[in-house]
PDB file of C-alpha atoms and ligand atoms in Angstrom:
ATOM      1  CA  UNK O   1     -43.273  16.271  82.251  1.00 56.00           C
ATOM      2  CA  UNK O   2     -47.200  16.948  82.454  1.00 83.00           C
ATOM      3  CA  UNK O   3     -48.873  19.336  84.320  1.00 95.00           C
ATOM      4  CA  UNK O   4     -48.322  22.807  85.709  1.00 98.00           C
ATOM      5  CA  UNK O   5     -44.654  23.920  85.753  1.00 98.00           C
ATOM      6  CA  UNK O   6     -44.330  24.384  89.912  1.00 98.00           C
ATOM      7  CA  UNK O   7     -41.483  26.654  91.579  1.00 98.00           C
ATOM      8  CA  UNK O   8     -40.959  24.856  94.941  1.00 98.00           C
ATOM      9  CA  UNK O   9     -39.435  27.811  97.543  1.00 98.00           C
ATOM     10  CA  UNK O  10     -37.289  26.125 100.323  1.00 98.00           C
ATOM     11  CA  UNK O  11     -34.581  27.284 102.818  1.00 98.00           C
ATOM     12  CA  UNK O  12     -33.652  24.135 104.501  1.00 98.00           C
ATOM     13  CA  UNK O  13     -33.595  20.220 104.263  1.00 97.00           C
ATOM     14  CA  UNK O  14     -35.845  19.943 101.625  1.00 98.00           C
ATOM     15  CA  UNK O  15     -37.491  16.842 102.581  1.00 98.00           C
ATOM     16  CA  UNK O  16     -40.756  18.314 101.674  1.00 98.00           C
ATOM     17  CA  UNK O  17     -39.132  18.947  97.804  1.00 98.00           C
ATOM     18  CA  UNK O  18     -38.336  15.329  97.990  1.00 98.00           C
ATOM     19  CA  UNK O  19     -41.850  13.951  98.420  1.00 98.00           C
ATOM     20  CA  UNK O  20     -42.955  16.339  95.473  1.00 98.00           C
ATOM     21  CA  UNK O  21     -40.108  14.874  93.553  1.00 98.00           C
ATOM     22  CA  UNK O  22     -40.753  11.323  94.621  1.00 98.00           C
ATOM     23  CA  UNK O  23     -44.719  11.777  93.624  1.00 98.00           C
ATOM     24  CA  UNK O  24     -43.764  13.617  90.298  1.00 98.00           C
ATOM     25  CA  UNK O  25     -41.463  10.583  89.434  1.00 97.00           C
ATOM     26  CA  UNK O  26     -45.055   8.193  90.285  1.00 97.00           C
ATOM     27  CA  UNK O  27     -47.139  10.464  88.014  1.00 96.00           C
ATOM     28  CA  UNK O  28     -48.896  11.574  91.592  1.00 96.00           C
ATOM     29  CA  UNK O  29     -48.191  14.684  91.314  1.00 98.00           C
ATOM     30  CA  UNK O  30     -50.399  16.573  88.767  1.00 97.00           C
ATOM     31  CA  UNK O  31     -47.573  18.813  88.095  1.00 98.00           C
ATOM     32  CA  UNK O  32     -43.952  19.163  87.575  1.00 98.00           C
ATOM     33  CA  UNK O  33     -41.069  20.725  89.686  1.00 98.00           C
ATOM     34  CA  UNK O  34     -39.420  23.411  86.932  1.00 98.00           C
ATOM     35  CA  UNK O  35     -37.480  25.259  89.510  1.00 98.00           C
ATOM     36  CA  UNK O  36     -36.123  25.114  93.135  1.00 98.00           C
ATOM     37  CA  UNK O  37     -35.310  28.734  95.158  1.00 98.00           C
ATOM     38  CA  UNK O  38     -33.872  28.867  98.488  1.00 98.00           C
ATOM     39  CA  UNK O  39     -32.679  31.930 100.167  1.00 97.00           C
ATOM     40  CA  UNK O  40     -29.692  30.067 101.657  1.00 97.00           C
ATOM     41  CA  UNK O  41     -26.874  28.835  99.032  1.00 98.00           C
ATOM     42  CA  UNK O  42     -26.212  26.360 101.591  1.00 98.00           C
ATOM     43  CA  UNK O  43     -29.652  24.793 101.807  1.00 98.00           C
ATOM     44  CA  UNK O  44     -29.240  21.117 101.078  1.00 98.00           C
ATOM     45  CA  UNK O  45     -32.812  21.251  99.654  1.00 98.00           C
ATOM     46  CA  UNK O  46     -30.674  22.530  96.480  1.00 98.00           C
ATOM     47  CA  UNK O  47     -28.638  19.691  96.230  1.00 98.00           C
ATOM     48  CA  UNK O  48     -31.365  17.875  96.544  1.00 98.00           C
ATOM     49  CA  UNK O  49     -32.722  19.438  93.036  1.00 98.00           C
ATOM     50  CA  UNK O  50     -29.493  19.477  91.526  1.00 98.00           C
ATOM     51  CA  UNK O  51     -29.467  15.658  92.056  1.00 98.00           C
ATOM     52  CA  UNK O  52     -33.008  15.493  90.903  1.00 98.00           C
ATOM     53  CA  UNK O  53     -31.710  17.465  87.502  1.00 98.00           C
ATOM     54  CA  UNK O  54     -33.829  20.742  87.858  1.00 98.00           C
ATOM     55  CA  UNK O  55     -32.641  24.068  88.137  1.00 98.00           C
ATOM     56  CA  UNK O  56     -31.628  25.254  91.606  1.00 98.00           C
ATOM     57  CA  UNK O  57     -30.919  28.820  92.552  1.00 98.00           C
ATOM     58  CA  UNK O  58     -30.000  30.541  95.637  1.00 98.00           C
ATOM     59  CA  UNK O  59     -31.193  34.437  95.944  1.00 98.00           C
ATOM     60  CA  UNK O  60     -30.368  36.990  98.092  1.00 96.00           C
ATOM     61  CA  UNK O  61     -33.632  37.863 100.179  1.00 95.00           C
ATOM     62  CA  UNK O  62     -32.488  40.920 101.277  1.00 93.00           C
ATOM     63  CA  UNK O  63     -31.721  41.771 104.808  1.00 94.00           C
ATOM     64  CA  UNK O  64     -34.793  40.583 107.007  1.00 94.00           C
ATOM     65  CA  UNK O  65     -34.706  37.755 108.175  1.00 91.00           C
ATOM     66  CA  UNK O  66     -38.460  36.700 108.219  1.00 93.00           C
ATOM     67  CA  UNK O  67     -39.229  38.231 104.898  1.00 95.00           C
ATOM     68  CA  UNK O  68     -38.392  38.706 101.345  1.00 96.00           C
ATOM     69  CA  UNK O  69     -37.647  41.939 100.418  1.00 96.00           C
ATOM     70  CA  UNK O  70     -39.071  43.950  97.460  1.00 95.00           C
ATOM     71  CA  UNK O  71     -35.844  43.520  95.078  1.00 96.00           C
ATOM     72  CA  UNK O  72     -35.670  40.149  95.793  1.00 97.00           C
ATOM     73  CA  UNK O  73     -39.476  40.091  95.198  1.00 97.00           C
ATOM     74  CA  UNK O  74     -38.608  41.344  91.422  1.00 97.00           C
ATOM     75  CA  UNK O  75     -35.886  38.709  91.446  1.00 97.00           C
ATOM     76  CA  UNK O  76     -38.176  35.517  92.136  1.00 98.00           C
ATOM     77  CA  UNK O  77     -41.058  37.137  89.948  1.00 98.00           C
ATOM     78  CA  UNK O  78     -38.080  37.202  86.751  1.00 98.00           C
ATOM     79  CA  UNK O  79     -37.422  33.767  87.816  1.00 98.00           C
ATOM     80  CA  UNK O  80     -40.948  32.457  87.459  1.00 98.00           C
ATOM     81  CA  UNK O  81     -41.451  34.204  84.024  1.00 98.00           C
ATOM     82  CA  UNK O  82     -38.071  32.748  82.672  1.00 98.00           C
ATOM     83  CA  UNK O  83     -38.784  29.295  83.792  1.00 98.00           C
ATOM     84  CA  UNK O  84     -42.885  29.606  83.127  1.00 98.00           C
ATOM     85  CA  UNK O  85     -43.883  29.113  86.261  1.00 98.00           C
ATOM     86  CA  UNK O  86     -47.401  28.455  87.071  1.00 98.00           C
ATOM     87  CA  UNK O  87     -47.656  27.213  90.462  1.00 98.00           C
ATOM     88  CA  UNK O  88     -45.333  28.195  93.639  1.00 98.00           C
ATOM     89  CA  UNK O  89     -45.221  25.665  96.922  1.00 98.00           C
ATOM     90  CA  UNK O  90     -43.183  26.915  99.819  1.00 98.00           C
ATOM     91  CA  UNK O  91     -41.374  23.925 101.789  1.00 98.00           C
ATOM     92  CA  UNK O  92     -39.704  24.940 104.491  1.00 97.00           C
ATOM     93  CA  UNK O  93     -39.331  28.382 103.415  1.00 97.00           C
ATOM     94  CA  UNK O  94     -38.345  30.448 106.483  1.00 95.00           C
ATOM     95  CA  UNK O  95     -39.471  34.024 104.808  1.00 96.00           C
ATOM     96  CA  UNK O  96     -42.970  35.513 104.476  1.00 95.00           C
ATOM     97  CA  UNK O  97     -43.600  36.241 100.037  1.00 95.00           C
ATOM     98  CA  UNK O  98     -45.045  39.589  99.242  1.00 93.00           C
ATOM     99  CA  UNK O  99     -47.821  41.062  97.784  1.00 95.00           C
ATOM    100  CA  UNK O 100     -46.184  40.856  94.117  1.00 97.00           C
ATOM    101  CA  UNK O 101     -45.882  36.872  94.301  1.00 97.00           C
ATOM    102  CA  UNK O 102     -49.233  36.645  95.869  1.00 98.00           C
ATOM    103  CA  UNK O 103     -51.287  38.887  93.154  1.00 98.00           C
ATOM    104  CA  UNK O 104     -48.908  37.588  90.342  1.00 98.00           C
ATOM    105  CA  UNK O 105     -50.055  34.139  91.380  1.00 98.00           C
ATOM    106  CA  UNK O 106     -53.952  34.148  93.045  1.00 97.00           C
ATOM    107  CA  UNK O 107     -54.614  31.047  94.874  1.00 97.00           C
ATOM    108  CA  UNK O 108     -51.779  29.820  93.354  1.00 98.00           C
ATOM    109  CA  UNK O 109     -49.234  29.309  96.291  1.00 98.00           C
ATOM    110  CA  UNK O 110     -49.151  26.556  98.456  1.00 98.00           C
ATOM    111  CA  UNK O 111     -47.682  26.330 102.002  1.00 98.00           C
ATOM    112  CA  UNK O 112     -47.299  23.032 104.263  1.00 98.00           C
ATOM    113  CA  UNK O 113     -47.102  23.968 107.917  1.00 98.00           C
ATOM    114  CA  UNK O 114     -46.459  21.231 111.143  1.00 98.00           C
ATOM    115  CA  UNK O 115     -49.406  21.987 113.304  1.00 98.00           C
ATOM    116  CA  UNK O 116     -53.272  21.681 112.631  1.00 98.00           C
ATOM    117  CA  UNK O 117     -54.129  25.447 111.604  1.00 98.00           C
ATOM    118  CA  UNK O 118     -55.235  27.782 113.234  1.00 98.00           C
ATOM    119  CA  UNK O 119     -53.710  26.801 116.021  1.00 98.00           C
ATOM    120  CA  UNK O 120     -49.786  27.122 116.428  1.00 98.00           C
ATOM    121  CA  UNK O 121     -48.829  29.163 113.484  1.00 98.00           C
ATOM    122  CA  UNK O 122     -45.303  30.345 112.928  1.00 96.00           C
ATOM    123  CA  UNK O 123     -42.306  28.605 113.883  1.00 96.00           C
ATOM    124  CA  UNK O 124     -41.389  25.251 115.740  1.00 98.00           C
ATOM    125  CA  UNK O 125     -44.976  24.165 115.921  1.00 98.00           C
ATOM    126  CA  UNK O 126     -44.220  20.970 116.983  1.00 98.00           C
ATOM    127  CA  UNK O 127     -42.474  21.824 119.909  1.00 98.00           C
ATOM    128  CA  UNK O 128     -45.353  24.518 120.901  1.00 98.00           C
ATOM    129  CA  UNK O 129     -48.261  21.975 120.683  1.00 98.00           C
ATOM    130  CA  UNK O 130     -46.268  19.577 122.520  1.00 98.00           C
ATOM    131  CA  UNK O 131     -45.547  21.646 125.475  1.00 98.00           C
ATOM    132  CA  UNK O 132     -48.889  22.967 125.402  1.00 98.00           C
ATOM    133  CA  UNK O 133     -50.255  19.479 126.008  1.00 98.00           C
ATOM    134  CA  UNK O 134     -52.355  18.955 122.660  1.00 98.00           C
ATOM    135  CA  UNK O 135     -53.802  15.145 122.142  1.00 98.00           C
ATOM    136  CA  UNK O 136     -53.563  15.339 118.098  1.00 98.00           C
ATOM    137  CA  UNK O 137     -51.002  17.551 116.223  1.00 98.00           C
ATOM    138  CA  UNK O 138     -50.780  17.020 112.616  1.00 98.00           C
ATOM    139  CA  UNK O 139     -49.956  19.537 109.466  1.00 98.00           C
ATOM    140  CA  UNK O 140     -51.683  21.650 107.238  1.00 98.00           C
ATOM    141  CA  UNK O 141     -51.531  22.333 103.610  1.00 98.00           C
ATOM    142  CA  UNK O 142     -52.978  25.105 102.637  1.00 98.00           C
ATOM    143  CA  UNK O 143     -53.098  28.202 100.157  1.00 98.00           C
ATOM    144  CA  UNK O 144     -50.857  31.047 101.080  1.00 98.00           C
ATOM    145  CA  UNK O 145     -52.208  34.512 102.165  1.00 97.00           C
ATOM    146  CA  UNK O 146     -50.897  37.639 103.084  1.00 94.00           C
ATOM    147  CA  UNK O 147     -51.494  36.529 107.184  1.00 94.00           C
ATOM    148  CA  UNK O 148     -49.011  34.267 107.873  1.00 93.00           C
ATOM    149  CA  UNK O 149     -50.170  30.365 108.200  1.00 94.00           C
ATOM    150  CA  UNK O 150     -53.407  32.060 107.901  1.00 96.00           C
ATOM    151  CA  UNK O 151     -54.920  30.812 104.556  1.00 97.00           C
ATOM    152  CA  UNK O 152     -57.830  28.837 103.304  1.00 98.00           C
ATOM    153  CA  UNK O 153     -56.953  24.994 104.038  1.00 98.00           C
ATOM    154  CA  UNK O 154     -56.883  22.297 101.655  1.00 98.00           C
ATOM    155  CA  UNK O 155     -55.965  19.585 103.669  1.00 98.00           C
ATOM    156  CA  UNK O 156     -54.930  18.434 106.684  1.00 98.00           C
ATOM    157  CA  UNK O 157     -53.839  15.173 108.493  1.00 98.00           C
ATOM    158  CA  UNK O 158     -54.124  14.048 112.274  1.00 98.00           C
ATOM    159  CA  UNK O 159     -50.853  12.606 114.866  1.00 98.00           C
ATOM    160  CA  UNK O 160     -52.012  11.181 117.730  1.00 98.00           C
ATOM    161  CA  UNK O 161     -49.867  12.421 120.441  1.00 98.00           C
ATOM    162  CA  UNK O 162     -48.331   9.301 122.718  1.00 98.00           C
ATOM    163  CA  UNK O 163     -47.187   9.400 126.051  1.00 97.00           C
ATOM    164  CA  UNK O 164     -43.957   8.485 125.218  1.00 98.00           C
ATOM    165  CA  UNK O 165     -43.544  11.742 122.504  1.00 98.00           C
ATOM    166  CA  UNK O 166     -40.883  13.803 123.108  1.00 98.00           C
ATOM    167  CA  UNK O 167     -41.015  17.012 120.797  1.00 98.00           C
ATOM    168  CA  UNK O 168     -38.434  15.284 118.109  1.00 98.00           C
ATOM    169  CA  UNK O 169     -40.500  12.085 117.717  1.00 98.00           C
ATOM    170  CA  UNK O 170     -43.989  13.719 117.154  1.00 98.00           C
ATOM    171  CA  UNK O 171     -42.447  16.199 114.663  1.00 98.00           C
ATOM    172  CA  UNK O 172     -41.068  12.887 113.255  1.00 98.00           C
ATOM    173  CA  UNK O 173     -44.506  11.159 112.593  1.00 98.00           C
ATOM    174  CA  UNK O 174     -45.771  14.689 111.342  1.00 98.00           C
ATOM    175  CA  UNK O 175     -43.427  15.190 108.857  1.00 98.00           C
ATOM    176  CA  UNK O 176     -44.054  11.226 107.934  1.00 98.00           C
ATOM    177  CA  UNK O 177     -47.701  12.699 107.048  1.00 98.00           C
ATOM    178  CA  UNK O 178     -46.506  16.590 105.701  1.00 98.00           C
ATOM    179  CA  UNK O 179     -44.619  14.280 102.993  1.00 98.00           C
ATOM    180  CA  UNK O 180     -48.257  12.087 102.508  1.00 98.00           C
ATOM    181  CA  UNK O 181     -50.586  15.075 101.779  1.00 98.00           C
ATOM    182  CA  UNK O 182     -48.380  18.063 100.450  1.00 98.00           C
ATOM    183  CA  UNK O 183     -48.251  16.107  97.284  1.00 98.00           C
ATOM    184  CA  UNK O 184     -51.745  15.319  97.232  1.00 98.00           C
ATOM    185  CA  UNK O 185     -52.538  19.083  97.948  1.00 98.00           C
ATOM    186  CA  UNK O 186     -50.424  20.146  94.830  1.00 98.00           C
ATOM    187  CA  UNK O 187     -52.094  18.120  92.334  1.00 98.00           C
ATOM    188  CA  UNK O 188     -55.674  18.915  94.055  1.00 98.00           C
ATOM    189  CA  UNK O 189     -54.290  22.586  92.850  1.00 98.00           C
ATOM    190  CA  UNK O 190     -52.587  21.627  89.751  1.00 98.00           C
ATOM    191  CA  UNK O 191     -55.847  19.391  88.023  1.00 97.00           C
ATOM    192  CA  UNK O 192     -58.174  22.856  89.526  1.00 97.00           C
ATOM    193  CA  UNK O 193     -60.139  20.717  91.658  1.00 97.00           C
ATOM    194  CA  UNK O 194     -60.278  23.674  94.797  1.00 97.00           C
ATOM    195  CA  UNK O 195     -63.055  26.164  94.655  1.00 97.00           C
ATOM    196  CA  UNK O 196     -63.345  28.725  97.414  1.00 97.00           C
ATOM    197  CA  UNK O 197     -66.485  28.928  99.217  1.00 98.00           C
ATOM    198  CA  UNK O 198     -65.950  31.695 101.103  1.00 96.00           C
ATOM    199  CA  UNK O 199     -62.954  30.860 103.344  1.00 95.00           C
ATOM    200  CA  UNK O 200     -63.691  27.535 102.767  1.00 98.00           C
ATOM    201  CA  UNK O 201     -62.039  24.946 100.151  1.00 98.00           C
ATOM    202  CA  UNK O 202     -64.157  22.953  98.086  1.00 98.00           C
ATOM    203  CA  UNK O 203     -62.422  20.199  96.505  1.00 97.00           C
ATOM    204  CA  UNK O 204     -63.997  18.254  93.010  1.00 96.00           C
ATOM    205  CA  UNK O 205     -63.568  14.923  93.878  1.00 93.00           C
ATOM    206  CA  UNK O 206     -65.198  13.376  90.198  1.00 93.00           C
ATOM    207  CA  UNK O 207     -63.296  10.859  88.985  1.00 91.00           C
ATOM    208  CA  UNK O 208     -60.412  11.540  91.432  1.00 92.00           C
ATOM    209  CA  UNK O 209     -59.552   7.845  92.517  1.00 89.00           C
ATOM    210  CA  UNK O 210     -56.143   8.658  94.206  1.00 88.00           C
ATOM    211  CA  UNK O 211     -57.518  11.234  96.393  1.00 89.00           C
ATOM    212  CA  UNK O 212     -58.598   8.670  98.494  1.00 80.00           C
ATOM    213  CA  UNK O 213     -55.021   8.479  99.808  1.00 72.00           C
ATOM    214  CA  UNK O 214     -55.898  11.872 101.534  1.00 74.00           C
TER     215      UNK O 214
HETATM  216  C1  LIG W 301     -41.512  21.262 107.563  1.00 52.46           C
HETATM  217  O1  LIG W 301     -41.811  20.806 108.848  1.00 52.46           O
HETATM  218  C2  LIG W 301     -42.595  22.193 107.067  1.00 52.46           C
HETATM  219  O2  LIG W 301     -43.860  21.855 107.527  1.00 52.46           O
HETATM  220  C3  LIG W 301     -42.164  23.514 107.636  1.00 52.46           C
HETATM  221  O3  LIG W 301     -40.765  23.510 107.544  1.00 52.46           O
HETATM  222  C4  LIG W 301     -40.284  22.172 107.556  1.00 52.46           C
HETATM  223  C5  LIG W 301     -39.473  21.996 106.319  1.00 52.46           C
HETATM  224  O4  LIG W 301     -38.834  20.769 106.265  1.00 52.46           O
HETATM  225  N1  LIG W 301     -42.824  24.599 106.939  1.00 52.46           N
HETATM  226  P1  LIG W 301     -38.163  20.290 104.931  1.00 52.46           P
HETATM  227  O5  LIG W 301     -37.123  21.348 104.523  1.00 52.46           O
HETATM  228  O6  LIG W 301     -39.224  20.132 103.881  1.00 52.46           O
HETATM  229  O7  LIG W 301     -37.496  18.989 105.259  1.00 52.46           O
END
């Protein structure tokens, strides 16, 4: 397995973990999944690790349900060092990390979120652009800040909106591309080819064939 070791932080389906599995097993990926953490011993996400042989373990997040509490902070941070952890991509996770996971790891975590940031942050995005009429949606993978689904961008991809959309089908045909660049945004991360330019990310493109699928 080559590249950074990458904790992937989910609390649901885990289709998200699948597409970084599914571009590790191409060599896409830059990187390799090392550990999978869900708040939620039921999340199928797990099983989906456990089928893909990597280690899979469900903490207790404490009693909030929107964030991760300090202990459980502690927990994940003893979970990184054990496994070596060098990278962490949230996918699907339903809690807001910490200031410890976010110093411990600077510009180091990774978020995909269903709407074209900034607009729509937070949850069911989909459904929120929808009703509000929007012409594109899309997703956005970016790097994870203390604001929620406020952090520098590193890429993002388009849905054009059809008549015909209900709020289901267009967060169908954005999770068709979430699974297209979240992969791509990982190994822009993993090879350090982002730069901050302010708020901005720069991305090294030399020599970076592939990236064309972005
Ligand atoms: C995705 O839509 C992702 O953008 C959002 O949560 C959902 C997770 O889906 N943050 P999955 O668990 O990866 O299938």
């Amino acid at each position: 397995m080559a590249g950074p070791r990458v904790a992937v932080l989910a609390s649901g389906r885990g289709s998200n973990l699948g597409a970084l599995l599914a571009a590790e097993a191409r060599g896409m990926l830059g990187a390799s999944v090392a550990l999978v953490v869900s708040d939620r011993a039921e999340a199928p996400a797990l099983d989906r690790a456990r089928a893909a042989g990597r280690p899979a373990i469900a903490i207790d997040a404490g009693s909030s349900p929107s964030r991760v509490s300090p202990e459980a902070e502690g927990r994940l941070l003893a979970l990184f060092a054990e496994h070596r952890i060098e990278l962490v991509a949230l996918a699907g996770f339903m809690r807001i990390v910490g200031p410890a996971i976010l110093d411990a790891f600077p510009e180091r975590v990774l978020n995909i979120h269903p709407s074209l940031l900034p607009a729509f942050r937070g949850l069911d995005a989909q459904r929120r652009a929808w009703e509000h009429g929007v012409r594109f949606a899309g997703c956005t993978a970016h790097l994870v800040t203390a604001g929620v689904d406020e952090g520098p961008i590193i890429l993002q991809a388009a849905v054009l909106v059809l008549r015909t959309d209900t709020p289901e089908s267009l967060a169908e045909r954005i999770l068709v591309e979430e699974h297209r660049i979240y992969p791509i945004a990982v190994r822009l991360v993993a090879e350090g080819r982002i730069r901050m330019e302010k708020r901005r990310v720069v991305i090294d493109d030399a020599g970076a064939d592939w990236l064309a699928l972005a």
